[in-house]
Amino acid sequence: MSPIIVGHRGVSGTHPENTRASIQNAIDLGLSWIEVDIQPTKDDVLVICHDHNLERCSDGKGRLDEHTLAELKQLDFGRWFSSEFAGEQILTLSELLELAEHSKLQVNLEIKIDTHDPAHVVALLAQELASTTLPSSQLLLSSFSHDVIEELAQHCSQFRIGLITESLSNQDKAALIKNKAFSCHLNYQNLTNEQLDYLTNLGFEVWCYTVNHSDTFPLMNKVNAIFTDFPTRFTKTQ
């Protein structure tokens, strides 16, 4: 089978990751799926950003959750990548969901936590999703954190849930089953045929990250989806 091509943080190989420009490019390319990262601000607004610190992908400093949304909206999240994208603002989850609804884009929301309370972050997410008119079929919620996965299973059970892991462990297997996950998201470099068979036999979809060259992933046509920074490398051949 040909896997679903998921734009990783939008189209992050050619655009600043997790920005409106990156996501709009995915829409313009005709992608059916993107993956983005969400985390809370100081004033409990969920925004689209991967790192917990601001330095790599903006002109800000310090932790994202030490800044209010108003403060973050003053920062430039595009110029670090290229002057072409200067002035890109951070996106809120609400803004992203509106964009996805208008374009019928399907979105994998990865919940990022480190020092955050998993229950609090998932409660913020559940509240946000309760107010959207985006169909649940357009969303997939995922996290590396088993605590987040448990909270999602309890409070966002109407949505599909994906567990992310670097390499499949016995704890991962138990969490997938316990929380009735839809999918397991694995580092493609660590996926084995045995793990693939185990997951598919139990009915879990297998999504793999981050695949930027097809010749480096011999199992590519056996998995359900791949995340990539360069989707046109794969869509051109489909």
PDB file of N, CA, C and O in Angstrom, residues 101-151:
ATOM      1  N   GLU A 101     -10.715  23.690   9.103  1.00  0.00           N
ATOM      2  CA  GLU A 101     -12.128  23.498   8.754  1.00  0.00           C
ATOM      3  C   GLU A 101     -12.427  24.067   7.367  1.00  0.00           C
ATOM      4  O   GLU A 101     -13.107  23.437   6.555  1.00  0.00           O
ATOM      5  N   HIS A 102     -11.901  25.235   7.085  1.00  0.00           N
ATOM      6  CA  HIS A 102     -12.164  25.876   5.792  1.00  0.00           C
ATOM      7  C   HIS A 102     -11.532  25.102   4.635  1.00  0.00           C
ATOM      8  O   HIS A 102     -12.056  25.097   3.523  1.00  0.00           O
ATOM      9  N   SER A 103     -10.405  24.446   4.908  1.00  0.00           N
ATOM     10  CA  SER A 103      -9.677  23.755   3.834  1.00  0.00           C
ATOM     11  C   SER A 103      -9.918  22.251   3.825  1.00  0.00           C
ATOM     12  O   SER A 103      -9.388  21.550   2.965  1.00  0.00           O
ATOM     13  N   LYS A 104     -10.695  21.764   4.828  1.00  0.00           N
ATOM     14  CA  LYS A 104     -10.945  20.328   4.995  1.00  0.00           C
ATOM     15  C   LYS A 104      -9.642  19.548   5.217  1.00  0.00           C
ATOM     16  O   LYS A 104      -9.517  18.380   4.843  1.00  0.00           O
ATOM     17  N   LEU A 105      -8.673  20.210   5.819  1.00  0.00           N
ATOM     18  CA  LEU A 105      -7.388  19.601   6.138  1.00  0.00           C
ATOM     19  C   LEU A 105      -7.514  18.738   7.384  1.00  0.00           C
ATOM     20  O   LEU A 105      -8.139  19.143   8.369  1.00  0.00           O
ATOM     21  N   GLN A 106      -6.941  17.547   7.352  1.00  0.00           N
ATOM     22  CA  GLN A 106      -6.911  16.674   8.523  1.00  0.00           C
ATOM     23  C   GLN A 106      -5.619  16.938   9.307  1.00  0.00           C
ATOM     24  O   GLN A 106      -4.554  17.120   8.710  1.00  0.00           O
ATOM     25  N   VAL A 107      -5.748  16.963  10.634  1.00  0.00           N
ATOM     26  CA  VAL A 107      -4.645  17.429  11.470  1.00  0.00           C
ATOM     27  C   VAL A 107      -4.346  16.455  12.605  1.00  0.00           C
ATOM     28  O   VAL A 107      -5.247  16.049  13.343  1.00  0.00           O
ATOM     29  N   ASN A 108      -3.083  16.109  12.729  1.00  0.00           N
ATOM     30  CA  ASN A 108      -2.579  15.381  13.890  1.00  0.00           C
ATOM     31  C   ASN A 108      -2.023  16.411  14.872  1.00  0.00           C
ATOM     32  O   ASN A 108      -1.051  17.106  14.576  1.00  0.00           O
ATOM     33  N   LEU A 109      -2.672  16.532  16.017  1.00  0.00           N
ATOM     34  CA  LEU A 109      -2.217  17.445  17.065  1.00  0.00           C
ATOM     35  C   LEU A 109      -1.358  16.669  18.054  1.00  0.00           C
ATOM     36  O   LEU A 109      -1.846  15.761  18.733  1.00  0.00           O
ATOM     37  N   GLU A 110      -0.076  17.014  18.121  1.00  0.00           N
ATOM     38  CA  GLU A 110       0.799  16.383  19.111  1.00  0.00           C
ATOM     39  C   GLU A 110       0.861  17.267  20.347  1.00  0.00           C
ATOM     40  O   GLU A 110       1.255  18.435  20.272  1.00  0.00           O
ATOM     41  N   ILE A 111       0.483  16.715  21.492  1.00  0.00           N
ATOM     42  CA  ILE A 111       0.479  17.464  22.746  1.00  0.00           C
ATOM     43  C   ILE A 111       1.859  17.378  23.365  1.00  0.00           C
ATOM     44  O   ILE A 111       2.353  16.282  23.677  1.00  0.00           O
ATOM     45  N   LYS A 112       2.503  18.545  23.525  1.00  0.00           N
ATOM     46  CA  LYS A 112       3.861  18.613  24.055  1.00  0.00           C
ATOM     47  C   LYS A 112       3.819  19.039  25.525  1.00  0.00           C
ATOM     48  O   LYS A 112       3.237  20.071  25.859  1.00  0.00           O
ATOM     49  N   ILE A 113       4.424  18.229  26.386  1.00  0.00           N
ATOM     50  CA  ILE A 113       4.554  18.635  27.787  1.00  0.00           C
ATOM     51  C   ILE A 113       5.959  18.288  28.273  1.00  0.00           C
ATOM     52  O   ILE A 113       6.612  17.386  27.732  1.00  0.00           O
ATOM     53  N   ASP A 114       6.433  19.030  29.261  1.00  0.00           N
ATOM     54  CA  ASP A 114       7.620  18.608  30.007  1.00  0.00           C
ATOM     55  C   ASP A 114       7.328  18.812  31.491  1.00  0.00           C
ATOM     56  O   ASP A 114       7.079  17.866  32.223  1.00  0.00           O
ATOM     57  N   THR A 115       7.271  20.065  31.951  1.00  0.00           N
ATOM     58  CA  THR A 115       6.938  20.320  33.356  1.00  0.00           C
ATOM     59  C   THR A 115       5.445  20.574  33.548  1.00  0.00           C
ATOM     60  O   THR A 115       4.998  20.789  34.680  1.00  0.00           O
ATOM     61  N   HIS A 116       4.677  20.534  32.466  1.00  0.00           N
ATOM     62  CA  HIS A 116       3.253  20.833  32.550  1.00  0.00           C
ATOM     63  C   HIS A 116       2.489  19.691  33.237  1.00  0.00           C
ATOM     64  O   HIS A 116       2.900  18.536  33.199  1.00  0.00           O
ATOM     65  N   ASP A 117       1.347  20.040  33.803  1.00  0.00           N
ATOM     66  CA  ASP A 117       0.435  19.052  34.362  1.00  0.00           C
ATOM     67  C   ASP A 117      -0.379  18.447  33.215  1.00  0.00           C
ATOM     68  O   ASP A 117      -1.137  19.172  32.562  1.00  0.00           O
ATOM     69  N   PRO A 118      -0.232  17.152  32.955  1.00  0.00           N
ATOM     70  CA  PRO A 118      -0.946  16.543  31.820  1.00  0.00           C
ATOM     71  C   PRO A 118      -2.455  16.742  31.883  1.00  0.00           C
ATOM     72  O   PRO A 118      -3.089  17.030  30.857  1.00  0.00           O
ATOM     73  N   ALA A 119      -3.032  16.601  33.065  1.00  0.00           N
ATOM     74  CA  ALA A 119      -4.482  16.739  33.202  1.00  0.00           C
ATOM     75  C   ALA A 119      -4.935  18.154  32.835  1.00  0.00           C
ATOM     76  O   ALA A 119      -5.969  18.339  32.182  1.00  0.00           O
ATOM     77  N   HIS A 120      -4.157  19.138  33.232  1.00  0.00           N
ATOM     78  CA  HIS A 120      -4.520  20.528  32.946  1.00  0.00           C
ATOM     79  C   HIS A 120      -4.441  20.814  31.445  1.00  0.00           C
ATOM     80  O   HIS A 120      -5.345  21.443  30.877  1.00  0.00           O
ATOM     81  N   VAL A 121      -3.388  20.352  30.802  1.00  0.00           N
ATOM     82  CA  VAL A 121      -3.221  20.613  29.374  1.00  0.00           C
ATOM     83  C   VAL A 121      -4.324  19.920  28.576  1.00  0.00           C
ATOM     84  O   VAL A 121      -4.900  20.505  27.648  1.00  0.00           O
ATOM     85  N   VAL A 122      -4.638  18.687  28.935  1.00  0.00           N
ATOM     86  CA  VAL A 122      -5.712  17.972  28.218  1.00  0.00           C
ATOM     87  C   VAL A 122      -7.065  18.618  28.492  1.00  0.00           C
ATOM     88  O   VAL A 122      -7.923  18.669  27.595  1.00  0.00           O
ATOM     89  N   ALA A 123      -7.261  19.152  29.693  1.00  0.00           N
ATOM     90  CA  ALA A 123      -8.516  19.857  29.978  1.00  0.00           C
ATOM     91  C   ALA A 123      -8.655  21.096  29.097  1.00  0.00           C
ATOM     92  O   ALA A 123      -9.746  21.392  28.588  1.00  0.00           O
ATOM     93  N   LEU A 124      -7.546  21.809  28.898  1.00  0.00           N
ATOM     94  CA  LEU A 124      -7.571  22.967  27.993  1.00  0.00           C
ATOM     95  C   LEU A 124      -7.915  22.530  26.578  1.00  0.00           C
ATOM     96  O   LEU A 124      -8.707  23.184  25.882  1.00  0.00           O
ATOM     97  N   LEU A 125      -7.328  21.414  26.152  1.00  0.00           N
ATOM     98  CA  LEU A 125      -7.584  20.894  24.810  1.00  0.00           C
ATOM     99  C   LEU A 125      -9.040  20.460  24.662  1.00  0.00           C
ATOM    100  O   LEU A 125      -9.692  20.777  23.655  1.00  0.00           O
ATOM    101  N   ALA A 126      -9.547  19.747  25.651  1.00  0.00           N
ATOM    102  CA  ALA A 126     -10.936  19.275  25.589  1.00  0.00           C
ATOM    103  C   ALA A 126     -11.902  20.453  25.498  1.00  0.00           C
ATOM    104  O   ALA A 126     -12.893  20.412  24.742  1.00  0.00           O
ATOM    105  N   GLN A 127     -11.610  21.509  26.244  1.00  0.00           N
ATOM    106  CA  GLN A 127     -12.451  22.706  26.210  1.00  0.00           C
ATOM    107  C   GLN A 127     -12.410  23.355  24.834  1.00  0.00           C
ATOM    108  O   GLN A 127     -13.443  23.764  24.296  1.00  0.00           O
ATOM    109  N   GLU A 128     -11.225  23.437  24.251  1.00  0.00           N
ATOM    110  CA  GLU A 128     -11.069  24.034  22.919  1.00  0.00           C
ATOM    111  C   GLU A 128     -11.796  23.203  21.871  1.00  0.00           C
ATOM    112  O   GLU A 128     -12.503  23.744  21.001  1.00  0.00           O
ATOM    113  N   LEU A 129     -11.648  21.889  21.930  1.00  0.00           N
ATOM    114  CA  LEU A 129     -12.260  21.030  20.920  1.00  0.00           C
ATOM    115  C   LEU A 129     -13.782  20.984  21.048  1.00  0.00           C
ATOM    116  O   LEU A 129     -14.477  20.759  20.069  1.00  0.00           O
ATOM    117  N   ALA A 130     -14.274  21.216  22.270  1.00  0.00           N
ATOM    118  CA  ALA A 130     -15.723  21.219  22.473  1.00  0.00           C
ATOM    119  C   ALA A 130     -16.390  22.399  21.778  1.00  0.00           C
ATOM    120  O   ALA A 130     -17.585  22.350  21.459  1.00  0.00           O
ATOM    121  N   SER A 131     -15.613  23.446  21.508  1.00  0.00           N
ATOM    122  CA  SER A 131     -16.181  24.653  20.901  1.00  0.00           C
ATOM    123  C   SER A 131     -15.962  24.727  19.391  1.00  0.00           C
ATOM    124  O   SER A 131     -16.439  25.653  18.743  1.00  0.00           O
ATOM    125  N   THR A 132     -15.244  23.749  18.846  1.00  0.00           N
ATOM    126  CA  THR A 132     -15.012  23.765  17.400  1.00  0.00           C
ATOM    127  C   THR A 132     -16.103  23.002  16.670  1.00  0.00           C
ATOM    128  O   THR A 132     -16.716  22.078  17.221  1.00  0.00           O
ATOM    129  N   THR A 133     -16.354  23.401  15.441  1.00  0.00           N
ATOM    130  CA  THR A 133     -17.307  22.668  14.604  1.00  0.00           C
ATOM    131  C   THR A 133     -16.577  21.732  13.641  1.00  0.00           C
ATOM    132  O   THR A 133     -17.199  21.140  12.766  1.00  0.00           O
ATOM    133  N   LEU A 134     -15.270  21.617  13.812  1.00  0.00           N
ATOM    134  CA  LEU A 134     -14.486  20.700  12.983  1.00  0.00           C
ATOM    135  C   LEU A 134     -14.891  19.258  13.302  1.00  0.00           C
ATOM    136  O   LEU A 134     -14.915  18.869  14.472  1.00  0.00           O
ATOM    137  N   PRO A 135     -15.213  18.457  12.317  1.00  0.00           N
ATOM    138  CA  PRO A 135     -15.589  17.069  12.592  1.00  0.00           C
ATOM    139  C   PRO A 135     -14.453  16.305  13.282  1.00  0.00           C
ATOM    140  O   PRO A 135     -13.278  16.509  12.967  1.00  0.00           O
ATOM    141  N   SER A 136     -14.806  15.433  14.186  1.00  0.00           N
ATOM    142  CA  SER A 136     -13.791  14.653  14.908  1.00  0.00           C
ATOM    143  C   SER A 136     -12.976  13.790  13.964  1.00  0.00           C
ATOM    144  O   SER A 136     -11.817  13.466  14.244  1.00  0.00           O
ATOM    145  N   SER A 137     -13.550  13.462  12.809  1.00  0.00           N
ATOM    146  CA  SER A 137     -12.845  12.627  11.837  1.00  0.00           C
ATOM    147  C   SER A 137     -11.650  13.340  11.212  1.00  0.00           C
ATOM    148  O   SER A 137     -10.816  12.705  10.572  1.00  0.00           O
ATOM    149  N   GLN A 138     -11.557  14.658  11.388  1.00  0.00           N
ATOM    150  CA  GLN A 138     -10.446  15.414  10.817  1.00  0.00           C
ATOM    151  C   GLN A 138      -9.276  15.557  11.785  1.00  0.00           C
ATOM    152  O   GLN A 138      -8.267  16.178  11.441  1.00  0.00           O
ATOM    153  N   LEU A 139      -9.411  14.985  12.981  1.00  0.00           N
ATOM    154  CA  LEU A 139      -8.375  15.163  13.990  1.00  0.00           C
ATOM    155  C   LEU A 139      -7.843  13.833  14.505  1.00  0.00           C
ATOM    156  O   LEU A 139      -8.572  12.848  14.616  1.00  0.00           O
ATOM    157  N   LEU A 140      -6.562  13.839  14.825  1.00  0.00           N
ATOM    158  CA  LEU A 140      -5.892  12.730  15.496  1.00  0.00           C
ATOM    159  C   LEU A 140      -5.046  13.358  16.596  1.00  0.00           C
ATOM    160  O   LEU A 140      -4.246  14.266  16.329  1.00  0.00           O
ATOM    161  N   LEU A 141      -5.224  12.922  17.830  1.00  0.00           N
ATOM    162  CA  LEU A 141      -4.511  13.477  18.983  1.00  0.00           C
ATOM    163  C   LEU A 141      -3.409  12.515  19.405  1.00  0.00           C
ATOM    164  O   LEU A 141      -3.663  11.314  19.527  1.00  0.00           O
ATOM    165  N   SER A 142      -2.208  13.043  19.625  1.00  0.00           N
ATOM    166  CA  SER A 142      -1.101  12.142  19.951  1.00  0.00           C
ATOM    167  C   SER A 142      -0.147  12.761  20.969  1.00  0.00           C
ATOM    168  O   SER A 142      -0.132  13.982  21.168  1.00  0.00           O
ATOM    169  N   SER A 143       0.662  11.887  21.582  1.00  0.00           N
ATOM    170  CA  SER A 143       1.665  12.362  22.534  1.00  0.00           C
ATOM    171  C   SER A 143       2.652  11.244  22.840  1.00  0.00           C
ATOM    172  O   SER A 143       2.326  10.063  22.731  1.00  0.00           O
ATOM    173  N   PHE A 144       3.862  11.650  23.221  1.00  0.00           N
ATOM    174  CA  PHE A 144       4.830  10.705  23.771  1.00  0.00           C
ATOM    175  C   PHE A 144       4.461  10.311  25.202  1.00  0.00           C
ATOM    176  O   PHE A 144       4.821   9.235  25.679  1.00  0.00           O
ATOM    177  N   SER A 145       3.776  11.201  25.894  1.00  0.00           N
ATOM    178  CA  SER A 145       3.484  11.019  27.315  1.00  0.00           C
ATOM    179  C   SER A 145       2.341  10.033  27.543  1.00  0.00           C
ATOM    180  O   SER A 145       1.221  10.239  27.073  1.00  0.00           O
ATOM    181  N   HIS A 146       2.623   8.980  28.297  1.00  0.00           N
ATOM    182  CA  HIS A 146       1.574   8.017  28.631  1.00  0.00           C
ATOM    183  C   HIS A 146       0.505   8.666  29.510  1.00  0.00           C
ATOM    184  O   HIS A 146      -0.674   8.304  29.438  1.00  0.00           O
ATOM    185  N   ASP A 147       0.914   9.632  30.337  1.00  0.00           N
ATOM    186  CA  ASP A 147      -0.057  10.336  31.185  1.00  0.00           C
ATOM    187  C   ASP A 147      -1.028  11.144  30.322  1.00  0.00           C
ATOM    188  O   ASP A 147      -2.230  11.176  30.597  1.00  0.00           O
ATOM    189  N   VAL A 148      -0.501  11.794  29.299  1.00  0.00           N
ATOM    190  CA  VAL A 148      -1.366  12.541  28.383  1.00  0.00           C
ATOM    191  C   VAL A 148      -2.316  11.595  27.655  1.00  0.00           C
ATOM    192  O   VAL A 148      -3.506  11.877  27.514  1.00  0.00           O
ATOM    193  N   ILE A 149      -1.788  10.458  27.199  1.00  0.00           N
ATOM    194  CA  ILE A 149      -2.617   9.482  26.491  1.00  0.00           C
ATOM    195  C   ILE A 149      -3.775   9.016  27.380  1.00  0.00           C
ATOM    196  O   ILE A 149      -4.929   8.900  26.921  1.00  0.00           O
ATOM    197  N   GLU A 150      -3.501   8.771  28.648  1.00  0.00           N
ATOM    198  CA  GLU A 150      -4.569   8.352  29.563  1.00  0.00           C
ATOM    199  C   GLU A 150      -5.606   9.449  29.735  1.00  0.00           C
ATOM    200  O   GLU A 150      -6.815   9.172  29.774  1.00  0.00           O
ATOM    201  N   GLU A 151      -5.148  10.691  29.851  1.00  0.00           N
ATOM    202  CA  GLU A 151      -6.085  11.811  29.989  1.00  0.00           C
ATOM    203  C   GLU A 151      -6.925  11.981  28.722  1.00  0.00           C
ATOM    204  O   GLU A 151      -8.135  12.250  28.790  1.00  0.00           O
TER     205      GLU A 151
END
